[in-house]
Tab-separated table of C-alpha atoms in Angstrom:
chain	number	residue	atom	x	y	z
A	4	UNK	CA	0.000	0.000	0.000
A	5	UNK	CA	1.151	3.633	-0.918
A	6	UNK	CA	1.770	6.226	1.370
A	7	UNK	CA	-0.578	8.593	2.655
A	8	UNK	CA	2.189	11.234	2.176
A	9	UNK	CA	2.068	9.856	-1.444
A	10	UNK	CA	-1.236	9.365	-2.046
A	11	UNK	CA	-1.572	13.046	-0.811
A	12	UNK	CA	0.934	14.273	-2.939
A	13	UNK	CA	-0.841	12.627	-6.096
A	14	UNK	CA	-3.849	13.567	-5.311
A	15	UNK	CA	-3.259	17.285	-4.724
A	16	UNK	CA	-1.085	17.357	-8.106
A	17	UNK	CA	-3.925	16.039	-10.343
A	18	UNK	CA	-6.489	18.199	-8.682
A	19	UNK	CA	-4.480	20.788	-9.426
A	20	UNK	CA	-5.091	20.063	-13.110
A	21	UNK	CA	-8.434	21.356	-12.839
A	22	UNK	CA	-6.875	25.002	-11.746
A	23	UNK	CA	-7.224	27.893	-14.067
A	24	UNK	CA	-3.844	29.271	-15.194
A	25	UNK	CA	-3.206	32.989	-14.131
A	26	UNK	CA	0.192	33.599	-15.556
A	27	UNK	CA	2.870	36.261	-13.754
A	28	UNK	CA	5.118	35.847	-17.055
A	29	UNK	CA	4.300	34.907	-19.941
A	30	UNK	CA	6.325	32.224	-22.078
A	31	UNK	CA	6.586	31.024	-25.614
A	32	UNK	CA	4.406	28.002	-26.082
A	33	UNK	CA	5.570	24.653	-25.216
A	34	UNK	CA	7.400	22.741	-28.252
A	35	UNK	CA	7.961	18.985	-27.712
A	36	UNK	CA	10.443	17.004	-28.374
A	37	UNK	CA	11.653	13.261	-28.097
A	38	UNK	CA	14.983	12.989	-26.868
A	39	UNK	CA	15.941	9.266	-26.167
A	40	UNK	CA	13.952	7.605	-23.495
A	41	UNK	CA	15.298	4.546	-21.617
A	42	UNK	CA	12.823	2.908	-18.517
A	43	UNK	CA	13.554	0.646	-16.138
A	44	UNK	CA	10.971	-1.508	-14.444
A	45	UNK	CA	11.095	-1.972	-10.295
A	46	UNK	CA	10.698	-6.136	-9.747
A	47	UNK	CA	7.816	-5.126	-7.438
A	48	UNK	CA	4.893	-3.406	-7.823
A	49	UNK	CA	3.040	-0.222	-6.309
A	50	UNK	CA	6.787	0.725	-4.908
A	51	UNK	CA	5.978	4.083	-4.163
A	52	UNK	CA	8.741	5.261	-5.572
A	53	UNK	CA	10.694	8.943	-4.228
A	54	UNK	CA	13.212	11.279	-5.096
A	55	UNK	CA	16.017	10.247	-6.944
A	56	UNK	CA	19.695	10.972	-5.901
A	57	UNK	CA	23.152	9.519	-7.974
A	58	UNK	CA	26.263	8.461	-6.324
A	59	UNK	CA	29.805	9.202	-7.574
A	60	UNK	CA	29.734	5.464	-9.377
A	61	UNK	CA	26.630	6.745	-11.225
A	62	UNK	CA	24.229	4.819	-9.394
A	63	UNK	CA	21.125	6.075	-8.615
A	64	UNK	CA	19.061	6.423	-4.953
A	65	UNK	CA	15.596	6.348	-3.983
A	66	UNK	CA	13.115	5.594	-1.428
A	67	UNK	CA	10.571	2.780	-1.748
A	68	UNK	CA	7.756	3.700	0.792
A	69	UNK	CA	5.328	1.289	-0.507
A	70	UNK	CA	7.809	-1.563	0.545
A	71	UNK	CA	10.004	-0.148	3.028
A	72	UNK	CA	13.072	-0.047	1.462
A	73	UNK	CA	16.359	1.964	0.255
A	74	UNK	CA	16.838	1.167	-3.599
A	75	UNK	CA	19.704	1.308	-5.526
A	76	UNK	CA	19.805	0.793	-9.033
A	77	UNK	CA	23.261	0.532	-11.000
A	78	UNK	CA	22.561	1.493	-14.562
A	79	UNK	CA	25.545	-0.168	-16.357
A	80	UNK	CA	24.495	-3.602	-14.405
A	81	UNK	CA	20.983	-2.690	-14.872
A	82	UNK	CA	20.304	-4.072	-11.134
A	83	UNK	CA	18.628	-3.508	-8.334
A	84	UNK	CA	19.703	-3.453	-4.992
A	85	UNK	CA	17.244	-3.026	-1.594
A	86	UNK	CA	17.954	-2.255	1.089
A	87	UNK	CA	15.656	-2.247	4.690
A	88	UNK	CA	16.270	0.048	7.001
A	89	UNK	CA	16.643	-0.225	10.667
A	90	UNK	CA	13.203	0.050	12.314
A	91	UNK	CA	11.746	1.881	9.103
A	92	UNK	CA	8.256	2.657	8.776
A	93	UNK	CA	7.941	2.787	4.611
A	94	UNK	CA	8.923	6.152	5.226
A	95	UNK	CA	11.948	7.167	3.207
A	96	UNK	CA	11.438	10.313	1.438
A	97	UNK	CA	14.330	12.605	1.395
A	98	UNK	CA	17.507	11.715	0.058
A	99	UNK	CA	21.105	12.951	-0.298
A	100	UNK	CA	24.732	11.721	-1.039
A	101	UNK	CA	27.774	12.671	0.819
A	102	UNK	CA	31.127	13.755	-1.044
A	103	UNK	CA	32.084	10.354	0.570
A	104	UNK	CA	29.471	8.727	-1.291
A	105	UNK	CA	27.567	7.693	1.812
A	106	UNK	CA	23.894	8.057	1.470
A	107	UNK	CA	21.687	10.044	3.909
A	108	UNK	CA	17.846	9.580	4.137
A	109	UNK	CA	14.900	11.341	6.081
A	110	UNK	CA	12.834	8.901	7.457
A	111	UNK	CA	9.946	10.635	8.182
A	112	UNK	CA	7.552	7.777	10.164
A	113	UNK	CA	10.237	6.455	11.637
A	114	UNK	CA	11.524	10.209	13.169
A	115	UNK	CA	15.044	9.603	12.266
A	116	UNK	CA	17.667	10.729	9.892
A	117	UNK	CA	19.413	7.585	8.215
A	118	UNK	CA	22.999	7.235	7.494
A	119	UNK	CA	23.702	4.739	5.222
A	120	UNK	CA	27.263	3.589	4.284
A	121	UNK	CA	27.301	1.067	1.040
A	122	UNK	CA	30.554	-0.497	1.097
A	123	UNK	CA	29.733	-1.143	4.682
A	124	UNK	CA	26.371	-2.646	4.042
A	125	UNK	CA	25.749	-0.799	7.559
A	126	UNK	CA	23.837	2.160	9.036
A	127	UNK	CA	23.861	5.173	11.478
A	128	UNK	CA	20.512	6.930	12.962
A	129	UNK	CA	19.855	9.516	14.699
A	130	UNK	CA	16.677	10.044	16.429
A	131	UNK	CA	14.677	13.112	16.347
A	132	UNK	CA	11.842	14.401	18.843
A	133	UNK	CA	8.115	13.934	18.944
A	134	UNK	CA	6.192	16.618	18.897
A	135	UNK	CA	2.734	17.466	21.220
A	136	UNK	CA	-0.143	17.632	19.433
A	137	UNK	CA	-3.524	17.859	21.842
A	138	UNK	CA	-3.002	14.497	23.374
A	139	UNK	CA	-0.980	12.969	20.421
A	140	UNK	CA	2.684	12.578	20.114
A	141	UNK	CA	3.938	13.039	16.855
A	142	UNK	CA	7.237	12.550	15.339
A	143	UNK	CA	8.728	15.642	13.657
A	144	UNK	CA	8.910	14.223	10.281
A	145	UNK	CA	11.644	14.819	8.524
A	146	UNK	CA	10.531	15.098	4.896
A	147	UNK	CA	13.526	16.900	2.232
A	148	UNK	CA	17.081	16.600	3.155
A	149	UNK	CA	20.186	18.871	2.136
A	150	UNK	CA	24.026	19.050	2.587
A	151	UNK	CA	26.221	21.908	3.529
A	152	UNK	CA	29.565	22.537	2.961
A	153	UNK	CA	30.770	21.895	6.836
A	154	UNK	CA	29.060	18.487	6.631
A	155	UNK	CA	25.700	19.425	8.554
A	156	UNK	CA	22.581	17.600	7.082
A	157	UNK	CA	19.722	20.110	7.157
A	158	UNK	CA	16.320	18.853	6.599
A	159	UNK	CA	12.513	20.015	6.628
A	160	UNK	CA	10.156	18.731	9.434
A	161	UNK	CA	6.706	18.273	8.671
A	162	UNK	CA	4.958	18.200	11.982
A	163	UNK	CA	6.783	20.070	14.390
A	164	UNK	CA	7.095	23.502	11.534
A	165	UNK	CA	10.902	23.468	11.760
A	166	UNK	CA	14.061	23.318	10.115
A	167	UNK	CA	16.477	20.808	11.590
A	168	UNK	CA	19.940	20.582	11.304
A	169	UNK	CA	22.410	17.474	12.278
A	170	UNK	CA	26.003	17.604	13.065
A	171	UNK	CA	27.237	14.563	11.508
A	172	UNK	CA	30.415	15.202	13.364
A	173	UNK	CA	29.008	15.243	16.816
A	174	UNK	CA	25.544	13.944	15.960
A	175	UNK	CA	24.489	17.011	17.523
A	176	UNK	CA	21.186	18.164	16.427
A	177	UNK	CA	19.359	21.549	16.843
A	178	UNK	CA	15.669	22.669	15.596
A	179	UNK	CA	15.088	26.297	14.054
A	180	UNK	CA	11.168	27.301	14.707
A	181	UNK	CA	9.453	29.064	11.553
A	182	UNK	CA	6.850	30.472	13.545
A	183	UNK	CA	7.155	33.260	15.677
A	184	UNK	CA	4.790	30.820	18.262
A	185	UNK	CA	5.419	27.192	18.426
A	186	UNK	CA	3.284	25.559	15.887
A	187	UNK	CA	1.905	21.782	14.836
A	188	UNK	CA	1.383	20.928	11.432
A	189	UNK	CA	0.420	24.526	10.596
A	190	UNK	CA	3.545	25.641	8.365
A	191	UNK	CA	4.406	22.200	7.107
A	192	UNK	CA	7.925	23.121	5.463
A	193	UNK	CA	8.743	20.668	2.672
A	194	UNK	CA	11.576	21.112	0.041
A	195	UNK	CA	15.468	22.474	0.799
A	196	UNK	CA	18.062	23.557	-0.407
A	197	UNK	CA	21.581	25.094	0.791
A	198	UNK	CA	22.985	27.599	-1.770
A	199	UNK	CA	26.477	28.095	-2.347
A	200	UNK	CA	26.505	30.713	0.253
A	201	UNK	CA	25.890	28.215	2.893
A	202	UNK	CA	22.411	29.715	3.236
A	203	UNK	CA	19.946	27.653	3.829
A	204	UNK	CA	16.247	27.901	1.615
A	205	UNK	CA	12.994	26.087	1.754
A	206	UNK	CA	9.297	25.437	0.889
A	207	UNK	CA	6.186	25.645	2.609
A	208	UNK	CA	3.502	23.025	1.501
A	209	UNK	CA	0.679	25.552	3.038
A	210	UNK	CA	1.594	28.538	1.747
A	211	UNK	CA	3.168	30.667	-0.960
A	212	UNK	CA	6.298	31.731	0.997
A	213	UNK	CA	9.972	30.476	0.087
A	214	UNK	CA	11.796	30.800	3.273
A	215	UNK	CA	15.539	31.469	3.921
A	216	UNK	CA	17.362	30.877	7.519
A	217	UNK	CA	20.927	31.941	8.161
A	218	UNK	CA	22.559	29.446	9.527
A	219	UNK	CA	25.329	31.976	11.353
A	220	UNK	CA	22.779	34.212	12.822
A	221	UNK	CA	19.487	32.300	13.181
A	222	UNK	CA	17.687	34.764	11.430
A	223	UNK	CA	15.002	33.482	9.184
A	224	UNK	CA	13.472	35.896	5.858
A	225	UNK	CA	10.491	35.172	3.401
A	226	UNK	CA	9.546	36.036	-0.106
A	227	UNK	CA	5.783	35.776	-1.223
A	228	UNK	CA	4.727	35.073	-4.687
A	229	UNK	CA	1.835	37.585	-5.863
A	230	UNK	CA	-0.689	34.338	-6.079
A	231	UNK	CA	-1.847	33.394	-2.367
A	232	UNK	CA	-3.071	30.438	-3.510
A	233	UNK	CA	-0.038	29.241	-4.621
A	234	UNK	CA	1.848	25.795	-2.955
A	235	UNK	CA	5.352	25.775	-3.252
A	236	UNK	CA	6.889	22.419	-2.870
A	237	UNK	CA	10.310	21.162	-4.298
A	238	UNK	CA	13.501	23.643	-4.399
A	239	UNK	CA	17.177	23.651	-5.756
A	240	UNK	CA	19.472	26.485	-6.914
A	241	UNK	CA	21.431	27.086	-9.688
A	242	UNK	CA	25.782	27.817	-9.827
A	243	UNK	CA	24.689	31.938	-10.068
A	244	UNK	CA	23.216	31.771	-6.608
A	245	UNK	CA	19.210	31.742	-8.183
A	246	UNK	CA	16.648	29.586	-6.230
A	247	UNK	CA	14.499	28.079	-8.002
A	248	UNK	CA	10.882	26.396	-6.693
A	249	UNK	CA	8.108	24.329	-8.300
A	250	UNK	CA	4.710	24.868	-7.142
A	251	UNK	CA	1.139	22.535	-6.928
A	252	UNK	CA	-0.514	24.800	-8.723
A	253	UNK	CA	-1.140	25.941	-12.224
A	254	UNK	CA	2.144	24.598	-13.589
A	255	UNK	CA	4.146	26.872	-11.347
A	256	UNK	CA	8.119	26.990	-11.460
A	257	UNK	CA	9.251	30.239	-9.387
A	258	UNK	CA	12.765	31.980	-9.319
A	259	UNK	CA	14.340	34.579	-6.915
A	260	UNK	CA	16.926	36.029	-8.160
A	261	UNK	CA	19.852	37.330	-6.098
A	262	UNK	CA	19.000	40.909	-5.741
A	263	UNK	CA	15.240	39.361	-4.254
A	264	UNK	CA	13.391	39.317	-7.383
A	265	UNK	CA	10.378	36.972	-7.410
A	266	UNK	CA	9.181	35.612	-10.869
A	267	UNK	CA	7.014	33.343	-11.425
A	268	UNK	CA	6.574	31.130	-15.158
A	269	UNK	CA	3.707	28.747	-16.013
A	270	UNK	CA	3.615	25.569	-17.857
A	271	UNK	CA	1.464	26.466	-20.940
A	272	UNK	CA	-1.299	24.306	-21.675
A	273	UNK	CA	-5.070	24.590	-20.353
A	274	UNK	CA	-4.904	22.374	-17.113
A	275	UNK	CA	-0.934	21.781	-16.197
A	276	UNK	CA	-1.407	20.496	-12.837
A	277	UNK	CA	1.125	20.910	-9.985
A	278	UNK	CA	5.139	20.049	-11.339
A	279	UNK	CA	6.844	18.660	-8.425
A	280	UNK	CA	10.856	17.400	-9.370
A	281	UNK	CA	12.858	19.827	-10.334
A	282	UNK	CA	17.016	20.417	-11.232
A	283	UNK	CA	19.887	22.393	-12.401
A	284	UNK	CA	21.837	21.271	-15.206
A	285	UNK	CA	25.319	22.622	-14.958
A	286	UNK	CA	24.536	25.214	-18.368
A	287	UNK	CA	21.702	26.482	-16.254
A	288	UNK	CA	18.775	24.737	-17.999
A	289	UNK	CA	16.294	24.047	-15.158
A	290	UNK	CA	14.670	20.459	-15.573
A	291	UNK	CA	11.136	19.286	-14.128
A	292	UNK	CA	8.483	16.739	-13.565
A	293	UNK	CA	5.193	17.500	-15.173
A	294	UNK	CA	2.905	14.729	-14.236
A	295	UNK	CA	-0.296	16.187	-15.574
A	296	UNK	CA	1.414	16.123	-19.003
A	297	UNK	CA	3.361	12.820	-18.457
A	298	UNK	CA	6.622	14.241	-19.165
A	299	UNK	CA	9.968	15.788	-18.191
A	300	UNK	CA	10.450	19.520	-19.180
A	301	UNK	CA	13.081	21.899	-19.494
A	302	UNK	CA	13.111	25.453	-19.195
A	303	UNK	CA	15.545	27.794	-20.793
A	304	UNK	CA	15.846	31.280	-18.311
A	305	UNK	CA	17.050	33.065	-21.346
A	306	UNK	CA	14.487	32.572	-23.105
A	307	UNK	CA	11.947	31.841	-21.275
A	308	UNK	CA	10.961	28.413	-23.167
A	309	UNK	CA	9.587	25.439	-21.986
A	310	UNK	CA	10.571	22.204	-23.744
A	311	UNK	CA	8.794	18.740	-22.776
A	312	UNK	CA	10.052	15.412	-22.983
A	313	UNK	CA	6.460	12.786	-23.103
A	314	UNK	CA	7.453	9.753	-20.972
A	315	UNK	CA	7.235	6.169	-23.201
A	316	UNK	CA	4.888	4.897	-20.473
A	317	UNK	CA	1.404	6.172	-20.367
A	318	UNK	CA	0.446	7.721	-17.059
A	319	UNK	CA	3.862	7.553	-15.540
A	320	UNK	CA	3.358	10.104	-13.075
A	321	UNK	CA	7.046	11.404	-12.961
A	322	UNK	CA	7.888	12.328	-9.581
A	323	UNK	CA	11.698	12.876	-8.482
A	324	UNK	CA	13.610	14.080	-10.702
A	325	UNK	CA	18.278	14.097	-10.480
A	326	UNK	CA	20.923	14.893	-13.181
A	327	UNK	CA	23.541	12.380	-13.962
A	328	UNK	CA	27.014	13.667	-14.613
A	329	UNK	CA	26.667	12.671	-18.309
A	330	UNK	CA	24.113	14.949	-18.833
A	331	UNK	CA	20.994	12.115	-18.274
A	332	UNK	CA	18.020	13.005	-16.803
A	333	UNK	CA	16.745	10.343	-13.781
A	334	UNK	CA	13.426	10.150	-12.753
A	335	UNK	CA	11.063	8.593	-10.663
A	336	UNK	CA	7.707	7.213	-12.234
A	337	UNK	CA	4.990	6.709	-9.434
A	338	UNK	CA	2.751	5.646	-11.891
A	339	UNK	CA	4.605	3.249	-13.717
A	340	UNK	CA	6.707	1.551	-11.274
A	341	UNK	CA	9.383	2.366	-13.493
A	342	UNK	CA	12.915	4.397	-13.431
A	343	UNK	CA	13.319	6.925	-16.627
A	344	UNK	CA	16.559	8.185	-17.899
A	345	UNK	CA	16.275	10.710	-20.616
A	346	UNK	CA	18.913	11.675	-23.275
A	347	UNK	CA	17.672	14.885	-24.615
A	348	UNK	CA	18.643	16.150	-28.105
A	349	UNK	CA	21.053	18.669	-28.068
């Protein structure tokens, strides 16, 4: 059985089809184009497949929270590996790999942050706090999961509307509030990212705020888009210090720029849906999931194009979404039970 953070998350980004498209700017409409398409199929079904992450041997991560499991797939073997985690709960979400090319997971049901160390076959946790809700304890939920340059693992928590942040060094960990009042699953922060700066950014899954906390002084700022009913939801950033956020409405892909610009571009097309995965190529092309459309898209920021990529498989549902270092494009297919790689034309 899937998820209910995954069922949720499908559910809200098909609804959002049915959204009518108010556009902040306006681009050129959408030309598609095939690229080469290669899929590979999970050997078990309804997988529940998450975001994607590659390894310096090119193999690529992901969560399986319909089975409980840490995947790895090696694309030149064309195998899977799985992998169960220590006292999991299916929840495996948020993914990362270290410059030593040990993995780290959130493990959001489970209230832990995973380190996993592959040659090893072994693993590291480290146990977060519950949270008071009425008469309920909750865990914090860990959901996204990001790596700074000083080797501190930041990550969103779902329930307790904070950033955390991990010393893997001391194991150390320490909990910035968003709220100016202690909050439960009110704020519900969702996607991060640390910028080359060492700042750390991140989503809101209730709101249409992208939030940024300095890690030297504490301090926490927020930028609105000019749409209140927009959900922001994954984030990344690009080598010129841009951050870049995809939203569950209206086909929404946002970017600050550095002097605090907000702009926000739309998918064309009458009913877009939410886009959820989203990534940097090292030219600056910014790559995303568009599961309404089944297919991967690309967006050009000097031109303002979109470019998508239809998936082989009919309703895919691509979901994650990571660059490979030879220029492939990974992603997850909820639908299909499948990996993608794309080669796109150049």
């Amino acid at each position: 059985m899937l998820s209910l953070c995954l069922l949720l998350i499908l559910f809200l980004l098909a609804a959002c089809g049915n959204l009518t498209v108010q556009t902040s700017s306006s681009p050129p409409a959408t030309p598609s184009a095939q690229g080469t398409f290669q899929e590979y199929t999970l050997p078990q079904a309804n997988s529940g497949l998450m975001r994607p992450t590659i390894d310096q041997r090119g193999r690529l991560w992901f969560g399986e929270m319909g089975h409980n499991l840490l995947t790895s797939f090696d694309p030149q073997a064309q195998t899977f590996q799985h992998i169960t985690p220590p006292h999991g709960k299916a929840g495996i979400m948020g993914i990362a790999v270290a410059p030593d090319n040990t993995i780290w997971v959130a493990e959001q049901y489970a209230n832990y942050i995973g380190h996993y160390f592959p040659d090893k076959q072994s693993w590291q946790t480290y146990n977060l706090p519950t949270v008071k809700n009425g008469q309920q304890m909750l865990p914090s939920a860990p959901n996204d999961i990001a790596l700074d340059a000083h080797d501190n693992v930041w990550f969103t928590e779902l329930n307790s509307d904070s950033i955390g942040m991990l010393d893997s060094k001391t194991g150390a960990i320490k909990q910035y509030q968003i709220g100016a009042k202690k909050t439960v699953q009110t704020i519900t922060p969702y996607g991060i990212t640390v910028d080359p700066q060492g700042a750390v950014w991140f989503t809101e899954a209730t709101s249409n705020r992208l939030g940024r906390l300095d890690p030297t002084s504490s301090t926490m700022r927020f930028f609105t888009t000019q749409d209140k009913s927009d959900v922001l939801m994954e984030v990344t950033h690009d080598q010129h210090g841009n951050i870049w956020a995809t939203g569950f409405t209206n086909g929404l892909l946002v970017r600050l720029n550095t002097q605090g610009k907000l702009t926000s571009y739309h998918v064309p097309g009458n009913k877009p849906g939410g886009i959820y995965g989203i990534a940097v190529d090292p030219a600056g092309t910014v790559w995303i999931t568009v599961p309404a459309h089944n297919a991967l898209a690309s967006f050009d920021p000097t031109s303002t194009r979109f470019t998508t990529y239809p998936l082989p498989s009919a309703d895919a549902f691509p979901f994650g979404l990571v660059i490979g270092k030879d220029q492939t494009i990974w992603c997850t297919e909820a639908g299909s039970n499948k990996i993608g790689m794309l080669h796109a034309a150049s």
